[in-house]
């Protein structure tokens, strides 16, 4: 590390990696004296990197938040982690444009040897979960809702319903949830007077106000969102008694798929479905004895599935 420019860049990398570093520790890491460290800090300031120097026995250096973003410097391992995270996020359904542009930028500045190795991993990487079609919300609205939820500030939403109708409402956001390629915000909706869940990609505007609120004790945004999705109206209301334990049922059946409750003889599953043949296949796949309580048409769907499997077995 003999060249001064190399040492200055290394100092920047160290300050990016640590909230604060003492002058003696920086001098030891860079192989110079503390007077030289002060010169390097001044040089970074000249380059537009906001470095704050704290004097005194326990003084040190740190990067100040400023309007100029210092260059992002990553080690090989860090750069690889960023690329892999973006690849996994894209597969899971994170917002597409920002993910793609960030991935392209990181890959473009990787050293040639590392870029080739990362590309080899990308070309040979497989996933065990299906790709999601992301409904990408506007990043600014997502961040506005996140800030409002953290600060407990009420927001005025302009929201488009699934019917295409647009209206305004005041929301006390409790938290954000990412589920199956979509972003949701859940909180107290002052129009309905209830805790509601909204898709963030349907939020056309979000303006924080001055009113604040308290989040009720025991609030769990993830649990509320998954339970809300399980109650989305479909063509058929389904109620089936599963002969298993509640813990086992919860391990096998996601909360967004159905609601589960302990009952005499097992676990009561309640859900909704558009296609009863698919529901029959799901029940058969669980492998537990079950009793259909409703609808009666589901019994016939189970019989039809049994006939189909029997025909396959006799081929």
Short mmCIF file of C-alpha atoms in Angstrom, two decimals, residues 9-305:
data_model
loop_
_atom_site.label_atom_id
_atom_site.label_comp_id
_atom_site.label_asym_id
_atom_site.label_seq_id
_atom_site.Cartn_x
_atom_site.Cartn_y
_atom_site.Cartn_z
CA UNK A 9 -9.00 5.24 -0.98
CA UNK A 10 -8.34 2.62 1.69
CA UNK A 11 -9.09 5.23 4.36
CA UNK A 12 -12.39 5.99 2.63
CA UNK A 13 -13.22 2.28 2.54
CA UNK A 14 -12.46 1.96 6.26
CA UNK A 15 -14.67 4.94 7.12
CA UNK A 16 -17.50 3.50 5.02
CA UNK A 17 -17.23 0.20 6.86
CA UNK A 18 -17.12 1.72 10.39
CA UNK A 19 -19.31 4.37 11.99
CA UNK A 20 -16.22 6.01 13.52
CA UNK A 21 -12.48 5.25 13.67
CA UNK A 22 -9.79 6.75 15.88
CA UNK A 23 -6.78 8.46 14.35
CA UNK A 24 -4.35 5.98 15.88
CA UNK A 25 -6.29 2.99 14.53
CA UNK A 26 -6.46 4.53 11.05
CA UNK A 27 -2.73 5.25 11.15
CA UNK A 28 -2.02 1.63 12.15
CA UNK A 29 -4.26 0.23 9.38
CA UNK A 30 -2.73 2.51 6.73
CA UNK A 31 0.88 2.19 7.90
CA UNK A 32 1.37 5.95 8.36
CA UNK A 33 1.48 8.44 11.25
CA UNK A 34 -1.51 10.39 12.56
CA UNK A 35 -0.37 13.64 10.90
CA UNK A 36 -0.57 11.88 7.55
CA UNK A 37 -4.07 10.63 8.43
CA UNK A 38 -5.10 14.27 8.98
CA UNK A 39 -3.71 15.14 5.54
CA UNK A 40 -5.68 12.27 3.99
CA UNK A 41 -8.88 13.49 5.69
CA UNK A 42 -8.28 16.96 4.27
CA UNK A 43 -7.68 15.47 0.81
CA UNK A 44 -10.98 13.59 1.00
CA UNK A 45 -12.70 16.85 1.95
CA UNK A 46 -11.15 18.48 -1.15
CA UNK A 47 -12.65 15.65 -3.24
CA UNK A 48 -16.13 16.37 -1.87
CA UNK A 49 -16.24 13.53 0.66
CA UNK A 50 -17.66 14.93 3.93
CA UNK A 51 -15.26 13.71 6.65
CA UNK A 52 -15.81 14.93 10.21
CA UNK A 53 -12.76 15.08 12.51
CA UNK A 54 -13.39 14.85 16.27
CA UNK A 55 -10.62 16.29 18.42
CA UNK A 56 -9.49 15.22 21.87
CA UNK A 57 -8.05 12.15 23.50
CA UNK A 58 -10.83 9.93 22.16
CA UNK A 59 -11.27 11.79 18.90
CA UNK A 60 -11.46 10.20 15.51
CA UNK A 61 -12.95 10.41 12.03
CA UNK A 62 -16.32 9.59 10.53
CA UNK A 63 -18.23 10.26 7.34
CA UNK A 64 -20.88 12.95 7.63
CA UNK A 65 -24.22 12.61 5.86
CA UNK A 66 -24.06 15.11 3.03
CA UNK A 67 -25.52 16.08 -0.29
CA UNK A 68 -22.58 14.43 -2.02
CA UNK A 69 -22.53 10.65 -1.77
CA UNK A 70 -19.01 9.29 -1.37
CA UNK A 71 -17.95 6.58 -3.83
CA UNK A 72 -19.17 3.14 -2.84
CA UNK A 73 -16.23 0.81 -2.34
CA UNK A 74 -16.87 -2.91 -1.92
CA UNK A 75 -14.59 -5.84 -1.35
CA UNK A 76 -14.89 -8.83 -3.69
CA UNK A 77 -17.00 -10.71 -1.13
CA UNK A 78 -19.27 -7.69 -0.57
CA UNK A 79 -19.76 -7.12 -4.30
CA UNK A 80 -20.62 -10.80 -4.81
CA UNK A 81 -23.11 -10.64 -1.93
CA UNK A 82 -24.80 -7.59 -3.50
CA UNK A 83 -25.11 -9.30 -6.88
CA UNK A 84 -26.51 -12.50 -5.36
CA UNK A 85 -28.96 -10.51 -3.25
CA UNK A 86 -30.21 -8.65 -6.31
CA UNK A 87 -30.55 -11.90 -8.29
CA UNK A 88 -32.56 -13.52 -5.49
CA UNK A 89 -34.65 -10.39 -5.08
CA UNK A 90 -35.45 -10.28 -8.78
CA UNK A 91 -36.55 -13.91 -8.65
CA UNK A 92 -38.71 -13.30 -5.58
CA UNK A 93 -40.48 -10.41 -7.28
CA UNK A 94 -38.83 -7.25 -5.98
CA UNK A 95 -39.48 -4.10 -8.05
CA UNK A 96 -38.01 -4.72 -11.47
CA UNK A 97 -36.55 -1.48 -12.85
CA UNK A 98 -34.55 -0.52 -9.77
CA UNK A 99 -33.30 -4.09 -9.31
CA UNK A 100 -32.22 -4.43 -12.92
CA UNK A 101 -30.46 -1.04 -13.06
CA UNK A 102 -28.64 -1.65 -9.76
CA UNK A 103 -27.55 -5.11 -10.92
CA UNK A 104 -26.25 -3.69 -14.20
CA UNK A 105 -24.30 -0.94 -12.43
CA UNK A 106 -22.63 -3.28 -9.96
CA UNK A 107 -21.72 -5.79 -12.64
CA UNK A 108 -20.32 -3.05 -14.87
CA UNK A 109 -17.79 -1.86 -12.29
CA UNK A 110 -16.63 -5.27 -11.05
CA UNK A 111 -13.02 -6.13 -11.79
CA UNK A 112 -12.81 -8.25 -14.94
CA UNK A 113 -11.75 -11.45 -13.18
CA UNK A 114 -14.45 -11.15 -10.51
CA UNK A 115 -17.08 -10.14 -13.08
CA UNK A 116 -16.39 -13.33 -15.04
CA UNK A 117 -16.67 -15.50 -11.92
CA UNK A 118 -19.91 -13.81 -10.81
CA UNK A 119 -21.32 -14.19 -14.33
CA UNK A 120 -20.48 -17.90 -14.20
CA UNK A 121 -22.46 -18.19 -10.98
CA UNK A 122 -25.36 -16.24 -12.48
CA UNK A 123 -25.38 -18.48 -15.57
CA UNK A 124 -25.44 -21.69 -13.53
CA UNK A 125 -27.60 -20.62 -10.58
CA UNK A 126 -30.96 -22.37 -10.12
CA UNK A 127 -33.86 -21.66 -7.75
CA UNK A 128 -36.27 -24.04 -6.09
CA UNK A 129 -39.09 -21.48 -6.02
CA UNK A 130 -40.98 -20.19 -9.05
CA UNK A 131 -40.33 -16.71 -10.39
CA UNK A 132 -42.81 -14.05 -9.27
CA UNK A 133 -44.35 -11.36 -11.43
CA UNK A 134 -43.69 -8.30 -9.31
CA UNK A 135 -46.23 -5.53 -8.94
CA UNK A 136 -43.64 -2.79 -8.46
CA UNK A 137 -44.69 0.22 -6.38
CA UNK A 138 -43.13 3.64 -6.83
CA UNK A 139 -40.00 3.71 -4.66
CA UNK A 140 -40.80 7.19 -3.32
CA UNK A 141 -44.21 6.05 -2.04
CA UNK A 142 -42.72 2.94 -0.48
CA UNK A 143 -40.14 5.01 1.41
CA UNK A 144 -42.76 7.58 2.45
CA UNK A 145 -44.93 4.86 3.97
CA UNK A 146 -41.92 3.29 5.71
CA UNK A 147 -40.89 6.63 7.24
CA UNK A 148 -44.48 7.34 8.34
CA UNK A 149 -44.80 3.90 9.97
CA UNK A 150 -41.54 4.36 11.87
CA UNK A 151 -42.42 7.91 13.00
CA UNK A 152 -46.07 6.97 13.71
CA UNK A 153 -47.38 9.73 11.43
CA UNK A 154 -50.77 9.54 9.73
CA UNK A 155 -50.72 9.63 5.92
CA UNK A 156 -53.28 10.70 3.36
CA UNK A 157 -53.48 8.04 0.64
CA UNK A 158 -54.87 8.35 -2.82
CA UNK A 159 -55.68 4.72 -3.54
CA UNK A 160 -56.98 2.79 -6.55
CA UNK A 161 -59.15 -0.21 -5.66
CA UNK A 162 -59.16 -3.52 -7.54
CA UNK A 163 -62.26 -2.22 -9.35
CA UNK A 164 -60.27 0.76 -10.66
CA UNK A 165 -62.04 3.27 -8.43
CA UNK A 166 -59.81 5.98 -6.92
CA UNK A 167 -60.42 7.71 -3.59
CA UNK A 168 -58.65 9.29 -0.64
CA UNK A 169 -58.35 7.97 2.89
CA UNK A 170 -56.34 8.61 6.05
CA UNK A 171 -54.20 5.72 7.25
CA UNK A 172 -52.18 5.09 10.41
CA UNK A 173 -49.58 2.71 8.91
CA UNK A 174 -48.46 -0.07 11.25
CA UNK A 175 -45.93 -1.68 8.92
CA UNK A 176 -44.96 -2.85 5.44
CA UNK A 177 -45.02 -6.47 4.31
CA UNK A 178 -43.53 -8.06 1.17
CA UNK A 179 -45.42 -11.20 0.22
CA UNK A 180 -45.41 -13.25 -3.01
CA UNK A 181 -44.06 -10.49 -5.22
CA UNK A 182 -46.25 -7.70 -3.83
CA UNK A 183 -45.80 -4.95 -1.25
CA UNK A 184 -48.57 -4.31 1.29
CA UNK A 185 -49.12 -1.66 3.95
CA UNK A 186 -51.37 -2.42 6.89
CA UNK A 187 -52.80 -0.04 9.47
CA UNK A 188 -55.86 1.68 10.87
CA UNK A 189 -58.01 3.03 8.04
CA UNK A 190 -60.01 6.03 9.26
CA UNK A 191 -62.61 5.70 6.50
CA UNK A 192 -63.72 2.21 7.56
CA UNK A 193 -62.64 2.47 11.20
CA UNK A 194 -60.88 -0.89 10.87
CA UNK A 195 -57.38 -2.29 10.43
CA UNK A 196 -57.03 -2.75 6.69
CA UNK A 197 -54.43 -3.96 4.20
CA UNK A 198 -53.58 -2.06 0.99
CA UNK A 199 -51.38 -2.95 -1.98
CA UNK A 200 -48.63 -0.35 -2.27
CA UNK A 201 -48.55 -0.58 -6.09
CA UNK A 202 -52.13 0.77 -6.07
CA UNK A 203 -51.18 3.78 -3.95
CA UNK A 204 -51.15 6.76 -6.32
CA UNK A 205 -49.90 9.24 -3.71
CA UNK A 206 -48.96 9.24 -0.02
CA UNK A 207 -48.68 12.49 1.92
CA UNK A 208 -47.63 12.40 5.59
CA UNK A 209 -49.49 14.74 7.93
CA UNK A 210 -48.88 16.09 11.41
CA UNK A 211 -51.21 13.76 13.33
CA UNK A 212 -49.55 10.94 15.26
CA UNK A 213 -50.90 7.70 16.70
CA UNK A 214 -50.04 4.71 18.88
CA UNK A 215 -49.85 1.17 17.56
CA UNK A 216 -52.02 -1.24 19.59
CA UNK A 217 -50.03 -3.70 21.70
CA UNK A 218 -49.58 -7.08 20.05
CA UNK A 219 -49.96 -5.73 16.50
CA UNK A 220 -48.31 -8.03 13.95
CA UNK A 221 -48.42 -6.61 10.38
CA UNK A 222 -47.22 -9.88 8.80
CA UNK A 223 -49.89 -11.93 10.52
CA UNK A 224 -52.59 -9.40 9.63
CA UNK A 225 -51.62 -9.29 5.94
CA UNK A 226 -51.48 -13.06 5.54
CA UNK A 227 -54.81 -13.45 7.35
CA UNK A 228 -56.36 -10.75 5.15
CA UNK A 229 -55.20 -12.50 1.99
CA UNK A 230 -56.68 -15.76 3.22
CA UNK A 231 -60.06 -14.01 3.49
CA UNK A 232 -60.09 -12.62 -0.05
CA UNK A 233 -63.48 -13.49 -1.58
CA UNK A 234 -63.55 -16.41 -4.04
CA UNK A 235 -66.30 -18.46 -5.62
CA UNK A 236 -66.48 -21.11 -2.85
CA UNK A 237 -66.23 -20.96 0.93
CA UNK A 238 -64.48 -24.11 2.16
CA UNK A 239 -64.56 -25.70 5.61
CA UNK A 240 -62.78 -29.00 6.22
CA UNK A 241 -61.88 -30.88 9.40
CA UNK A 242 -58.31 -32.23 9.21
CA UNK A 243 -57.36 -35.13 11.45
CA UNK A 244 -54.02 -33.78 12.64
CA UNK A 245 -52.59 -31.43 15.25
CA UNK A 246 -52.65 -27.64 15.00
CA UNK A 247 -48.84 -27.42 15.11
CA UNK A 248 -48.49 -29.92 12.28
CA UNK A 249 -51.14 -28.15 10.19
CA UNK A 250 -49.41 -24.80 10.65
CA UNK A 251 -46.12 -26.30 9.48
CA UNK A 252 -47.72 -27.52 6.24
CA UNK A 253 -50.34 -24.87 5.42
CA UNK A 254 -49.24 -21.22 4.94
CA UNK A 255 -51.33 -18.62 6.82
CA UNK A 256 -52.11 -16.84 3.55
CA UNK A 257 -53.73 -20.04 2.23
CA UNK A 258 -56.23 -20.72 5.01
CA UNK A 259 -57.15 -20.01 8.61
CA UNK A 260 -56.64 -22.86 11.06
CA UNK A 261 -58.22 -23.47 14.45
CA UNK A 262 -58.17 -26.34 16.92
CA UNK A 263 -61.44 -28.31 16.96
CA UNK A 264 -62.86 -31.56 18.32
CA UNK A 265 -61.27 -34.33 16.31
CA UNK A 266 -58.49 -32.27 14.76
CA UNK A 267 -58.05 -28.91 13.04
CA UNK A 268 -60.72 -26.85 11.31
CA UNK A 269 -59.49 -25.39 8.03
CA UNK A 270 -61.38 -22.44 6.56
CA UNK A 271 -60.53 -20.89 3.23
CA UNK A 272 -61.95 -19.80 -0.12
CA UNK A 273 -61.31 -21.20 -3.56
CA UNK A 274 -62.20 -20.50 -7.17
CA UNK A 275 -61.65 -24.11 -8.27
CA UNK A 276 -62.74 -27.04 -6.16
CA UNK A 277 -60.67 -29.52 -8.15
CA UNK A 278 -57.54 -27.66 -7.01
CA UNK A 279 -58.79 -27.73 -3.42
CA UNK A 280 -59.35 -31.49 -3.68
CA UNK A 281 -55.77 -31.93 -4.89
CA UNK A 282 -54.42 -29.85 -2.01
CA UNK A 283 -56.33 -31.88 0.58
CA UNK A 284 -55.20 -35.15 -0.94
CA UNK A 285 -51.60 -33.92 -1.02
CA UNK A 286 -51.61 -33.21 2.72
CA UNK A 287 -51.98 -36.94 3.39
CA UNK A 288 -54.25 -36.61 6.44
CA UNK A 289 -57.77 -38.03 6.80
CA UNK A 290 -60.29 -35.23 6.45
CA UNK A 291 -64.02 -34.53 6.54
CA UNK A 292 -65.57 -32.01 4.16
CA UNK A 293 -68.08 -29.81 5.96
CA UNK A 294 -68.79 -27.44 3.09
CA UNK A 295 -69.43 -26.97 0.27
CA UNK A 296 -71.10 -30.21 -0.74
CA UNK A 297 -69.64 -29.82 -4.23
CA UNK A 298 -66.16 -30.36 -2.77
CA UNK A 299 -67.11 -33.94 -1.92
CA UNK A 300 -67.79 -34.59 -5.60
CA UNK A 301 -64.50 -32.94 -6.56
CA UNK A 302 -62.70 -35.35 -4.19
CA UNK A 303 -64.55 -38.31 -5.75
CA UNK A 304 -63.61 -37.11 -9.25
CA UNK A 305 -59.96 -36.86 -8.20
#
